[in-house]
Coordinates of C-alpha atoms in Angstrom, one line a residue:
X1 CA 85.8 114.5 85.8
X2 CA 88.0 114.7 88.9
X3 CA 90.5 117.3 87.8
X4 CA 93.3 117.5 90.3
X5 CA 95.0 120.7 89.0
X6 CA 96.4 122.1 92.3
X7 CA 99.9 121.6 90.8
X8 CA 101.9 122.5 87.7
X9 CA 99.2 121.1 85.3
X10 CA 96.7 123.9 86.1
X11 CA 97.4 125.8 82.9
X12 CA 96.1 122.8 80.8
X13 CA 92.6 122.7 82.5
X14 CA 90.9 125.3 80.3
X15 CA 91.8 123.5 77.1
X16 CA 90.4 120.2 78.3
X17 CA 87.2 121.9 79.6
X18 CA 86.8 123.6 76.2
X19 CA 87.1 120.2 74.4
X20 CA 84.3 118.8 76.5
X21 CA 81.7 121.4 75.5
X22 CA 78.8 120.6 73.2
X23 CA 78.7 117.0 74.1
X24 CA 75.6 115.0 72.9
X25 CA 72.4 114.9 75.0
X26 CA 73.0 111.4 76.4
X27 CA 76.3 112.6 78.0
X28 CA 76.3 114.8 81.1
X29 CA 79.7 116.1 82.1
X30 CA 80.4 117.3 85.7
X31 CA 83.9 118.5 86.4
X32 CA 85.3 119.1 89.9
X33 CA 88.4 121.3 89.3
X34 CA 90.9 121.8 92.1
X35 CA 92.8 124.9 91.0
X36 CA 96.2 126.1 92.3
X37 CA 95.6 129.8 91.8
X38 CA 91.8 130.2 91.7
X39 CA 88.7 129.1 93.7
X40 CA 88.1 125.4 93.3
X41 CA 85.0 125.0 91.1
X42 CA 82.4 122.4 90.3
X43 CA 81.1 122.8 86.7
X44 CA 78.5 121.3 84.5
X45 CA 79.9 121.3 81.0
X46 CA 77.3 122.0 78.3
X47 CA 77.7 124.3 75.3
X48 CA 79.3 126.6 78.0
X49 CA 80.8 126.0 81.4
X50 CA 78.1 126.3 84.0
X51 CA 79.6 126.9 87.5
X52 CA 77.5 125.1 90.1
X53 CA 79.5 125.7 93.2
X54 CA 82.8 127.2 94.3
X55 CA 85.0 126.2 97.2
X56 CA 87.8 127.9 99.1
X57 CA 89.9 124.8 98.9
X58 CA 89.2 121.1 98.3
X59 CA 91.8 118.3 98.7
X60 CA 91.7 116.4 95.5
X61 CA 93.9 113.7 97.1
X62 CA 91.2 113.1 99.7
X63 CA 89.1 109.9 99.0
X64 CA 86.3 111.3 101.1
X65 CA 86.0 114.3 98.8
X66 CA 86.0 112.1 95.7
X67 CA 83.3 109.9 97.3
X68 CA 81.1 112.8 98.0
X69 CA 81.4 114.1 94.5
X70 CA 80.5 110.7 93.0
X71 CA 77.5 110.2 95.3
X72 CA 76.1 113.5 94.1
X73 CA 76.9 113.5 90.4
X74 CA 77.5 110.1 89.0
X75 CA 75.1 108.7 86.4
X76 CA 72.5 106.1 87.3
X77 CA 72.9 103.8 84.3
X78 CA 76.3 104.6 82.9
X79 CA 79.0 106.4 84.7
X80 CA 82.5 107.3 83.5
X81 CA 85.0 108.6 86.1
X82 CA 88.1 110.2 84.8
X83 CA 90.9 111.0 87.2
X84 CA 93.0 113.8 85.7
X85 CA 96.5 114.7 86.9
X86 CA 100.0 113.3 87.3
X87 CA 100.2 109.6 87.8
X88 CA 103.0 107.5 89.1
X89 CA 101.7 103.9 89.3
X90 CA 101.3 102.0 92.6
X91 CA 104.6 101.4 94.1
X92 CA 105.6 102.7 97.6
X93 CA 102.8 102.2 100.1
X94 CA 105.5 101.4 102.7
X95 CA 107.9 104.0 101.4
X96 CA 108.5 107.7 102.1
X97 CA 107.8 108.6 98.5
X98 CA 104.4 106.9 98.0
X99 CA 103.1 106.7 94.5
X100 CA 99.6 107.2 93.2
X101 CA 97.6 109.8 91.2
X102 CA 95.8 113.1 91.7
X103 CA 98.6 115.0 93.4
X104 CA 97.4 118.1 95.4
X105 CA 100.5 120.2 96.1
X106 CA 98.7 122.6 98.5
X107 CA 97.5 119.8 100.7
X108 CA 100.6 117.5 100.1
X109 CA 98.2 114.7 99.3
X110 CA 97.2 112.3 96.5
X111 CA 95.0 109.3 95.9
X112 CA 96.6 105.9 96.3
X113 CA 95.3 102.9 94.4
X114 CA 94.0 101.5 97.7
X115 CA 92.0 104.7 98.4
X116 CA 90.4 104.6 94.9
X117 CA 89.4 101.0 95.4
X118 CA 87.8 101.8 98.7
X119 CA 85.8 104.6 97.2
X120 CA 84.5 102.5 94.3
X121 CA 84.3 98.9 95.5
X122 CA 80.8 99.1 96.8
X123 CA 79.5 101.4 94.0
X124 CA 81.5 100.6 90.9
X125 CA 81.4 102.9 87.8
X126 CA 81.0 101.7 84.3
X127 CA 84.3 103.1 83.1
X128 CA 87.3 104.3 85.2
X129 CA 89.8 106.4 83.2
X130 CA 93.2 107.7 84.2
X131 CA 94.3 110.8 82.3
X132 CA 97.6 110.4 84.0
X133 CA 101.0 108.8 83.3
X134 CA 102.1 105.2 84.1
X135 CA 98.8 103.9 85.5
X136 CA 98.7 101.0 83.0
X137 CA 100.1 98.3 85.2
X138 CA 98.5 94.8 85.6
X139 CA 98.7 95.3 89.4
X140 CA 96.5 98.4 89.2
X141 CA 94.0 96.8 86.8
X142 CA 93.8 93.8 89.1
X143 CA 93.2 95.9 92.3
X144 CA 90.5 97.9 90.5
X145 CA 88.9 95.2 88.4
X146 CA 85.7 95.1 90.6
X147 CA 85.5 98.9 90.5
X148 CA 84.6 99.3 86.8
X149 CA 83.7 97.2 83.7
X150 CA 86.3 99.0 81.7
X151 CA 89.5 100.8 82.7
X152 CA 91.3 103.3 80.4
X153 CA 95.0 103.6 81.1
X154 CA 98.4 104.2 79.6
X155 CA 101.7 102.4 80.4
X156 CA 103.7 105.4 79.1
X157 CA 104.0 109.0 80.0
X158 CA 100.9 111.1 78.9
X159 CA 101.6 114.5 77.3
X160 CA 100.7 117.5 79.5
X161 CA 97.7 118.3 77.3
X162 CA 96.2 114.9 78.2
X163 CA 93.4 113.2 76.4
X164 CA 91.5 114.8 73.5
X165 CA 88.0 115.2 74.9
X166 CA 86.5 116.2 71.6
X167 CA 85.8 112.5 71.3
X168 CA 82.7 113.2 73.4
X169 CA 81.0 115.2 70.6
X170 CA 80.6 112.3 68.1
X171 CA 79.9 109.5 70.5
X172 CA 76.6 107.8 70.0
X173 CA 77.0 105.1 72.7
X174 CA 79.6 103.9 75.2
X175 CA 81.4 101.7 72.7
X176 CA 81.9 104.6 70.2
X177 CA 83.0 106.9 73.1
X178 CA 85.7 104.5 74.2
X179 CA 86.9 103.9 70.7
X180 CA 86.8 107.6 70.0
X181 CA 88.9 108.5 73.0
X182 CA 91.6 106.1 71.8
X183 CA 91.4 107.3 68.2
X184 CA 91.5 111.0 69.1
X185 CA 94.5 110.3 71.4
X186 CA 96.3 108.7 68.5
X187 CA 95.4 111.6 66.1
X188 CA 96.8 114.1 68.6
X189 CA 100.1 112.4 69.5
X190 CA 100.8 109.6 67.0
X191 CA 102.7 106.4 67.7
X192 CA 105.0 107.8 70.4
X193 CA 102.3 107.4 73.1
X194 CA 99.9 104.7 74.2
X195 CA 96.3 104.4 75.5
X196 CA 94.3 101.3 76.1
X197 CA 90.7 100.3 77.1
X198 CA 90.7 97.1 79.2
X199 CA 87.8 94.8 79.7
X200 CA 88.0 93.9 83.4
X201 CA 86.0 90.7 82.9
X202 CA 88.9 89.3 80.9
X203 CA 91.7 90.0 83.4
X204 CA 91.2 86.6 85.1
X205 CA 92.8 84.9 82.1
X206 CA 95.9 87.1 82.3
X207 CA 96.2 86.3 86.0
X208 CA 95.7 82.5 85.3
X209 CA 98.5 82.3 82.8
X210 CA 100.8 84.6 84.8
X211 CA 100.3 82.3 87.8
X212 CA 101.0 79.2 85.7
X213 CA 104.3 80.8 84.5
X214 CA 105.3 82.0 88.0
X215 CA 104.6 78.6 89.6
X216 CA 106.4 76.7 86.8
X217 CA 109.5 79.0 86.9
X218 CA 109.8 78.6 90.7
X219 CA 109.5 74.8 90.4
X220 CA 112.2 74.7 87.7
X221 CA 114.4 77.3 89.5
X222 CA 114.1 79.7 86.5
X223 CA 114.6 83.4 87.0
X224 CA 112.4 86.1 85.3
X225 CA 115.6 88.2 85.2
X226 CA 117.1 85.8 82.6
X227 CA 114.8 87.0 79.9
X228 CA 115.3 90.0 77.6
X229 CA 112.3 92.3 78.1
X230 CA 111.2 95.8 77.4
X231 CA 111.8 97.9 80.6
X232 CA 109.8 101.1 80.9
X233 CA 111.9 104.3 81.2
X234 CA 110.8 107.7 82.3
X235 CA 113.0 110.6 80.9
X236 CA 115.5 107.9 79.9
X237 CA 115.7 106.6 83.5
X238 CA 114.8 102.9 83.9
X239 CA 111.8 102.2 86.2
X240 CA 111.0 99.0 88.1
X241 CA 108.4 98.2 85.5
X242 CA 108.6 95.9 82.5
X243 CA 106.2 95.4 79.6
X244 CA 104.2 92.3 80.4
X245 CA 103.6 91.5 76.7
X246 CA 107.3 91.6 76.0
X247 CA 107.9 89.1 78.8
X248 CA 105.3 86.8 77.2
X249 CA 107.0 87.2 73.9
X250 CA 110.4 86.5 75.5
X251 CA 109.1 83.1 76.6
X252 CA 108.5 82.2 73.0
X253 CA 112.3 82.0 72.6
X254 CA 112.7 79.6 75.5
X255 CA 114.0 76.1 74.9
X256 CA 111.4 74.9 77.3
X257 CA 108.2 73.8 75.5
X258 CA 106.0 74.5 78.6
X259 CA 107.3 78.1 78.9
X260 CA 106.7 78.7 75.2
X261 CA 103.1 77.4 75.5
X262 CA 102.5 79.5 78.6
X263 CA 104.0 82.6 77.0
X264 CA 101.7 82.2 74.0
X265 CA 98.6 81.9 76.3
X266 CA 99.6 84.9 78.4
X267 CA 100.1 87.0 75.3
X268 CA 96.8 85.9 73.9
X269 CA 95.0 86.8 77.1
X270 CA 96.5 90.3 77.1
X271 CA 95.4 90.8 73.5
X272 CA 91.9 89.7 74.3
X273 CA 91.5 92.0 77.3
X274 CA 92.7 95.1 75.4
X275 CA 89.5 95.9 73.5
X276 CA 90.8 99.2 72.0
X277 CA 94.3 100.6 72.0
X278 CA 96.9 102.7 70.3
X279 CA 99.4 101.9 68.9
X280 CA 97.7 98.9 67.4
X281 CA 99.5 95.7 68.2
X282 CA 101.2 97.2 71.2
X283 CA 100.3 95.5 74.5
X284 CA 100.6 98.6 76.7
X285 CA 100.6 96.7 80.1
X286 CA 103.3 96.9 82.7
X287 CA 104.2 94.7 85.6
X288 CA 106.6 95.1 88.5
X289 CA 110.1 93.5 88.1
X290 CA 112.8 95.6 89.8
X291 CA 116.2 95.9 88.0
X292 CA 118.1 94.9 91.1
X293 CA 116.8 91.8 93.0
X294 CA 119.1 92.7 95.9
X295 CA 117.8 96.2 96.6
X296 CA 116.0 96.0 100.0
X297 CA 113.7 99.0 99.4
X298 CA 111.7 97.1 96.8
X299 CA 110.4 94.3 99.0
X300 CA 107.8 96.0 101.2
X301 CA 106.0 97.6 98.2
X302 CA 103.5 94.8 97.6
X303 CA 101.7 95.9 100.8
X304 CA 100.0 98.4 98.5
X305 CA 98.2 95.6 96.6
X306 CA 96.0 93.5 98.9
X307 CA 94.2 91.7 96.1
X308 CA 97.2 91.2 93.9
X309 CA 99.4 89.7 96.5
X310 CA 96.6 87.3 97.5
X311 CA 95.7 86.2 94.0
X312 CA 99.1 86.3 92.3
X313 CA 102.2 84.1 92.4
X314 CA 104.2 86.7 90.6
X315 CA 105.2 88.4 93.9
X316 CA 106.1 85.0 95.3
X317 CA 108.4 84.4 92.3
X318 CA 110.2 87.7 92.8
X319 CA 110.5 87.0 96.5
X320 CA 111.9 83.5 95.8
X321 CA 114.8 85.1 93.9
X322 CA 115.4 87.8 96.4
X323 CA 119.1 88.3 97.2
X324 CA 120.2 85.4 95.0
X325 CA 123.0 85.6 92.6

């Protein structure tokens, strides 16, 4: 557990640590907690909290600190890294307001998607989880697909109380743990929130059909802005993110037989890659499509995504329509 609580979420740490107690013998929990008002502490979570070490101050937005923690405490056979904090997807590598996860107010730092990838790419974990808002974008999954076998994310805002970690208590293996995390989340918050477990080995199919769609739309001079899709809002303010499943479904209504076929294939690939999720039937996967194709601040942002911009034609399609009426 990488608990970046040097911010306004500090008061929720104790509840989550309490939920992690009394986990089964096959699960060892180590939690590095960066507090705002107390000494930062590394715990082993058993029937009680066992402090292993205290620190005057760690920077939970420093990838080197995360790397050192993982080298010392990750499991040999199975490893599950949860990054706990505010999340704000990937956009903004070239902007003043860069977006990422694990915000450390005291150090004015955070972890970018690129930094997380650099920490994990040579020593991937079994599961990478984000107990943080808006990290469920296809771009993030694609950038981190070689960093974990499974990635747990939400495309929506996550309540301040976060995941329900009592799921650890009844887990008998990895599959039941992943399923339990999703189910406990649903039990805690109902249908107004979302959480999904993604099989990274199946992301290639999503990329394949997204690329077929992007190439075809460019060849036929078709704009992605012409389709009615679900746009993600945060506190009733629209973001630059759309629900990728809703885009696939919008293609069903096209008069173009090829687009209809591609849309069905894209939708099926998303369903296949999402092995557990709440709400059931919801796709819970976002992708970047700015509201305004003429706004210049959007166009440098793909520099945050080295793998995605290499492998995807989606950014090429967006750039093709830049500044056009």
